[in-house]
XYZ file of C-alpha atoms in Angstrom:
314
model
C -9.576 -31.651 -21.704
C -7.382 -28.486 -22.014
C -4.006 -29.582 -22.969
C -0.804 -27.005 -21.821
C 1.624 -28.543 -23.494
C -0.014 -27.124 -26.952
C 0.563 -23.613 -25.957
C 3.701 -23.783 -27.211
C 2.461 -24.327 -30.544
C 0.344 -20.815 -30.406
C 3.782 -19.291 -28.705
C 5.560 -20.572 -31.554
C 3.341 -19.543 -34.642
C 2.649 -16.012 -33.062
C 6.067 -15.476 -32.276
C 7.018 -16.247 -36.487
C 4.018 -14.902 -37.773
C 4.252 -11.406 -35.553
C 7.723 -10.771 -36.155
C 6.794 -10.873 -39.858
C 3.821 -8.744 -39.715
C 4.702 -6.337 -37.076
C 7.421 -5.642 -38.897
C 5.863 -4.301 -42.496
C 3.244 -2.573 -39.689
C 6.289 -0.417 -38.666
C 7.495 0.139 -42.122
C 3.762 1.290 -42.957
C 3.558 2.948 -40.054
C 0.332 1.180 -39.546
C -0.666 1.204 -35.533
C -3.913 -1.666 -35.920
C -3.598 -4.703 -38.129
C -4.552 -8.997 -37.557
C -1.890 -10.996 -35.857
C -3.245 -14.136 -35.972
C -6.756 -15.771 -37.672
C -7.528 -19.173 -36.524
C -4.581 -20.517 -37.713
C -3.957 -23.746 -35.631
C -7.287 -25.592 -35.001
C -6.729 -25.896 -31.448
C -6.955 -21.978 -30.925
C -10.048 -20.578 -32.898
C -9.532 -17.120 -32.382
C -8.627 -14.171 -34.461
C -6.216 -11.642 -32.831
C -5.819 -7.844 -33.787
C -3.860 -5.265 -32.559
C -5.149 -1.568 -32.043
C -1.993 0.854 -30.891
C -1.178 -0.621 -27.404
C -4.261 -3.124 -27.182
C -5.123 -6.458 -27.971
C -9.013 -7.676 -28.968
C -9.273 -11.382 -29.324
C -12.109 -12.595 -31.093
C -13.182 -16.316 -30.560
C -14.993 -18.471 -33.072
C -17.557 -20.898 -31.303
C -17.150 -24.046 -32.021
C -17.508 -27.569 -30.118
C -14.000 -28.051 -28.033
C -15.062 -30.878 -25.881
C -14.174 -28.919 -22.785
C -15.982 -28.092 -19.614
C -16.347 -24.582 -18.485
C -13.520 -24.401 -16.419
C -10.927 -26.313 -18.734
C -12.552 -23.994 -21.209
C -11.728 -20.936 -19.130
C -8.607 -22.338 -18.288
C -7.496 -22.950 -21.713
C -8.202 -19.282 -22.400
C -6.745 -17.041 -19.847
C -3.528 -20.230 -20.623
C -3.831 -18.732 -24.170
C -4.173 -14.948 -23.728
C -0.521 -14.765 -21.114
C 1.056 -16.257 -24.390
C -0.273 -13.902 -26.702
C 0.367 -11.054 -23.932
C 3.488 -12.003 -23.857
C 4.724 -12.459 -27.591
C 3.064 -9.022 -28.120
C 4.278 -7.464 -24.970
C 1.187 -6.157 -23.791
C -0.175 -6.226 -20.019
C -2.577 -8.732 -19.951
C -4.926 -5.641 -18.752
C -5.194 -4.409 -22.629
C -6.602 -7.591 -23.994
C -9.991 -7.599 -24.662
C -11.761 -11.207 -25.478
C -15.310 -11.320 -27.640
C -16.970 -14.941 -28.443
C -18.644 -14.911 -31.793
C -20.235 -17.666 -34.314
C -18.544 -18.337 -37.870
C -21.662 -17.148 -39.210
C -22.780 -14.487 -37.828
C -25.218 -11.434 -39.525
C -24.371 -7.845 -40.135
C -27.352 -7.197 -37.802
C -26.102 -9.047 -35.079
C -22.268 -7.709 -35.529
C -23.624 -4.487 -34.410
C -25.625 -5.095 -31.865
C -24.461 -4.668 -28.057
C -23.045 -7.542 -26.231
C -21.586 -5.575 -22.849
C -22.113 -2.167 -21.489
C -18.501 -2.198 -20.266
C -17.581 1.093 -22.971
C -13.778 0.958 -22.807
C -13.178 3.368 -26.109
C -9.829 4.423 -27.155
C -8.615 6.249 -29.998
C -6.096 4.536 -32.512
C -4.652 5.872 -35.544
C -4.901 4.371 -39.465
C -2.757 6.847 -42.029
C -2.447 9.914 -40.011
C -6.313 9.982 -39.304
C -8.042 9.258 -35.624
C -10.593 6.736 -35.542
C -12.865 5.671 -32.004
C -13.051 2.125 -31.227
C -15.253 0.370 -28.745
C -13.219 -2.761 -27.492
C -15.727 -4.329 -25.364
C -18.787 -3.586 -25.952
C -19.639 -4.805 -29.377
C -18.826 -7.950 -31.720
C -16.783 -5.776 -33.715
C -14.883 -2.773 -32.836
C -15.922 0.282 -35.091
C -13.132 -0.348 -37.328
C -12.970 -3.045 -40.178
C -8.812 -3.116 -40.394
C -9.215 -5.346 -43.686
C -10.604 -2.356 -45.816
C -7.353 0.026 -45.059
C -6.212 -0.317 -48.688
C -9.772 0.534 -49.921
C -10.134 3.445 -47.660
C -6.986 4.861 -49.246
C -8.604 4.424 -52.679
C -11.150 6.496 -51.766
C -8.918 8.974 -50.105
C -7.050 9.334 -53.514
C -9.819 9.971 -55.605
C -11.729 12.179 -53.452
C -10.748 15.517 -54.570
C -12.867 18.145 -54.742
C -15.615 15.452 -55.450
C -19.207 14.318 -54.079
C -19.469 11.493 -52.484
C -21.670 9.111 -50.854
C -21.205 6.678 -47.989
C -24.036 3.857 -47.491
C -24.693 1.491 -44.757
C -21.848 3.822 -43.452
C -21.593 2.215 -40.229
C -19.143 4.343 -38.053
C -17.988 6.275 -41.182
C -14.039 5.558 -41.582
C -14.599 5.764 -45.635
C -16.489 8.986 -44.554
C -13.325 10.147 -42.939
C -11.017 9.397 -45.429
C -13.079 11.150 -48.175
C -13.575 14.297 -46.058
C -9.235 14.185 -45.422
C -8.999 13.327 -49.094
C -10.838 17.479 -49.723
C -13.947 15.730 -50.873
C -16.639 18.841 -51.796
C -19.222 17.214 -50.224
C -19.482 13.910 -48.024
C -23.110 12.027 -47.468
C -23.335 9.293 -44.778
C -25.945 7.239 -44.320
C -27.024 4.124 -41.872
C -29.963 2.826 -40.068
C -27.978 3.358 -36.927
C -28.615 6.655 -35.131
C -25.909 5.234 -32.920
C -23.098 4.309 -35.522
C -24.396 7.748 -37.355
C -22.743 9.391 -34.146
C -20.043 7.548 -33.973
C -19.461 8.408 -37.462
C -20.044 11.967 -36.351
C -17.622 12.199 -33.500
C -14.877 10.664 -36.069
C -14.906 13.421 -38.632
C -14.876 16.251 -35.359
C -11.808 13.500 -34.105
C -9.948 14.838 -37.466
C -10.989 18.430 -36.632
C -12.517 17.908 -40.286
C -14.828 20.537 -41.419
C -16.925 21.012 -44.514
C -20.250 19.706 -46.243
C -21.078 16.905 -44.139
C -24.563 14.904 -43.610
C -25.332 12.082 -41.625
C -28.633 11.085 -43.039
C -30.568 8.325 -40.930
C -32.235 6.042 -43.104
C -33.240 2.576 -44.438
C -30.836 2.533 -47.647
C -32.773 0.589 -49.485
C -35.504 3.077 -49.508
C -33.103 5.804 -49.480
C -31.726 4.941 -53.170
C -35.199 5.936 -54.559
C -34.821 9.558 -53.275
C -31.390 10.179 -54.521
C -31.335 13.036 -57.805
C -29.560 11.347 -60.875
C -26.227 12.067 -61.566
C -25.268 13.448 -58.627
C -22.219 11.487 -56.838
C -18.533 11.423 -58.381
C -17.891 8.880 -55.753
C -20.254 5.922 -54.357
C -18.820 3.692 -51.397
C -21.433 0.564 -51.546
C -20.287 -1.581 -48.418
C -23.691 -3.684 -47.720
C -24.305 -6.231 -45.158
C -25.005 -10.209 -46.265
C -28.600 -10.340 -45.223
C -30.283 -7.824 -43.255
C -33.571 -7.931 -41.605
C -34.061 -5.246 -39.109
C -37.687 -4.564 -37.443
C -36.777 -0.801 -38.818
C -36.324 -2.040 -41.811
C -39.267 -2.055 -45.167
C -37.970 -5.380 -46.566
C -34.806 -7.612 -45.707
C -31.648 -7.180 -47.276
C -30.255 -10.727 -49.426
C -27.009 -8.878 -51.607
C -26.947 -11.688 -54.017
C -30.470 -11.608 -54.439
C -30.745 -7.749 -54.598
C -27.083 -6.109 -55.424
C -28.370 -5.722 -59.346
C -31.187 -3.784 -58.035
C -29.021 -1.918 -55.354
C -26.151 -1.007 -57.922
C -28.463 0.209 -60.779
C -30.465 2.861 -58.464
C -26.805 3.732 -57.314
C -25.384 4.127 -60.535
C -28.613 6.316 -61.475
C -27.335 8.414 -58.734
C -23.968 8.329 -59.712
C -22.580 11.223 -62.618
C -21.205 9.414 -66.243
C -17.623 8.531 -65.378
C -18.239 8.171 -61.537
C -16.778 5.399 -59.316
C -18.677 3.052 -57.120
C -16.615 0.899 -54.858
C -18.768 -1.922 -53.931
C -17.781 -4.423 -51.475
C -19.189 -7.502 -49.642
C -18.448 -10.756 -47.156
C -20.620 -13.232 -48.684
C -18.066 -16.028 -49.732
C -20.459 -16.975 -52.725
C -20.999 -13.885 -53.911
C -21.576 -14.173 -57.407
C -21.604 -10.587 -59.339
C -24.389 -10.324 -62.112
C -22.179 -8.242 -64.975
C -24.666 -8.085 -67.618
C -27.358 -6.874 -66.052
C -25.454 -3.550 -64.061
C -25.822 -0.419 -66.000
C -21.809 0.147 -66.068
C -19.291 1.651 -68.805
C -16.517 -1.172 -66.507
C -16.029 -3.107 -63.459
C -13.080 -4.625 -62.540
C -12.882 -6.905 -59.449
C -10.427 -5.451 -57.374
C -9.921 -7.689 -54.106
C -6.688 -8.828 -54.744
C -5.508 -5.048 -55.005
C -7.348 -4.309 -51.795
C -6.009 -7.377 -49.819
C -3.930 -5.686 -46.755
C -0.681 -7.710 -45.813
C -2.572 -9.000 -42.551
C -5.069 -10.480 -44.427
C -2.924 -12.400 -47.213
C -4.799 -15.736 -47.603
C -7.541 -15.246 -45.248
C -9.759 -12.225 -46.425
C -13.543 -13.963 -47.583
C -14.650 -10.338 -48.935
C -15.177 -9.695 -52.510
C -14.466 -6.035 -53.626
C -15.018 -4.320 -57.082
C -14.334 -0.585 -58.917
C -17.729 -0.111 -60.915
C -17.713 2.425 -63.539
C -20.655 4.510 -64.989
């Protein structure tokens, strides 16, 4: 049974725990960061905030209720967080997910509803779909990474796999990289990734290669890249796809044809959500790596961030 005298609980945390956040948000001038990540067990939802909306994301679990205390409990739950983030109730959007859930389903369509807007991350525009898909086009927890490559993107090459809708693309193109190369399986996210870059009214060398990365790699000159972005989902195994995708089975594999690719002294920033990700050192074809998740840990994520992150040097 759905219990209303616990919403106060969820009123209380979010009020503490947004004052805090939203606060450092203004001071960063940062528009779209997490709010609140399953923090109290009886509400098993993440919330983020994107400009003036609201996307809740609940984690399926067993509650014990019945439909309607369940639906109950949840429209109970989102006037509280309306409310403590003073938003209509109108600009919250609500997604159901499972704790375990693979890249491949993340991305595939779960409504046809389409309500896009446009929010803003460090003076750049990004589209994000708040209904239509598990997640919305924009991973907020690599904003610190995406600055990285920003930074060192100067007048360099770089390369952008499993792109998805291309924010690192973005931020290397506004960071006056000579020449930025995208690539997904996704015709769709390769658009998306598309109609970001004309969003930024960004203009130079820009390809948006659709392709099966894996077999990609082996087509790639050597030496080529300054800059690699390596952001690879768990396990893959799309019908378009040659083989399936396992990254702790095949990142040594994945890294070395990269780092082939990649010019002496280049950077690849490799990242990943498997929380037992174990990196195999000796056997990657690097001058250094250095593990850099702590440094790429956004305030919103203190504590509660299960990616692993690392700077790999040729």
């Amino acid at each position: 049974m759905f219990d209303p005298s616990k919403l106060q609980m969820l009123e209380n945390r979010l009020v503490k725990v947004y004052r805090h956040i939203s606060k450092i948000a203004r001071r960063q001038q940062i528009t779209c960061f997490r709010v609140y990540d399953d923090d109290i067990n009886e509400f098993p939802f993440s919330v983020d905030r994107y400009d003036d909306h609201v996307y809740v994301s609940e984690y399926t679990r067993p509650h014990g209720m019945d439909e309607e205390n369940h639906e109950l409990w949840l429209d109970s739950s989102l006037e509280v967080i309306a409310k403590v983030l003073e938003v209509p109730l109108g600009n919250i959007w609500v997604k159901q997910r499972q704790r375990k859930v693979s890249r491949q389903e993340q991305y595939e369509k779960v409504s046809f509803e389409s309500h896009e807007v446009v929010v803003h991350e460090a003076g750049l525009k990004f589209k994000v779909n708040l209904s239509d898909y598990l997640d919305t086009g924009l991973f907020l927890d690599h904003r610190i990474t995406r600055g990285m490559v920003r930074a060192a993107s100067k007048d360099m090459k770089v390369l952008n796999l499993f792109c998805y809708t291309g924010s690192f693309s973005v931020y290397a193109a506004a960071g006056g990289a000579s020449e930025v190369v995208s690539v997904d399986l996704s015709k769709t996210y390769l658009a998306w990734a598309e109609e970001n870059m004309q969003l930024n009214d960004l203009k130079g060398n820009f390809q948006f290669v659709h392709a099966d990365v894996l077999q990609y790699l082996d087509t790639l000159p050597a030496d080529y890249f300054d800059l690699v972005v390596l952001d690879p989902p768990t396990f893959s195994n799309s019908k378009r796809m040659k083989e399936f995708l396992d990254i702790q089975r095949d990142h040594v594999s994945i890294l070395n044809k990269v780092l082939h690719a990649t010019k002496p002294g280049g950077v690849v920033y490799f990242s990943n959500n498997y929380r037992k990700f174990q990196l195999e050192t000796e056997q990657i074809q690097a001058s250094a790596i250095k593990d850099i998740t702590g440094q790429t840990m956004p305030f919103d994520f203190q504590q509660k961030l299960i990616r692993k992150c690392f700077k790999i040097t040729k």
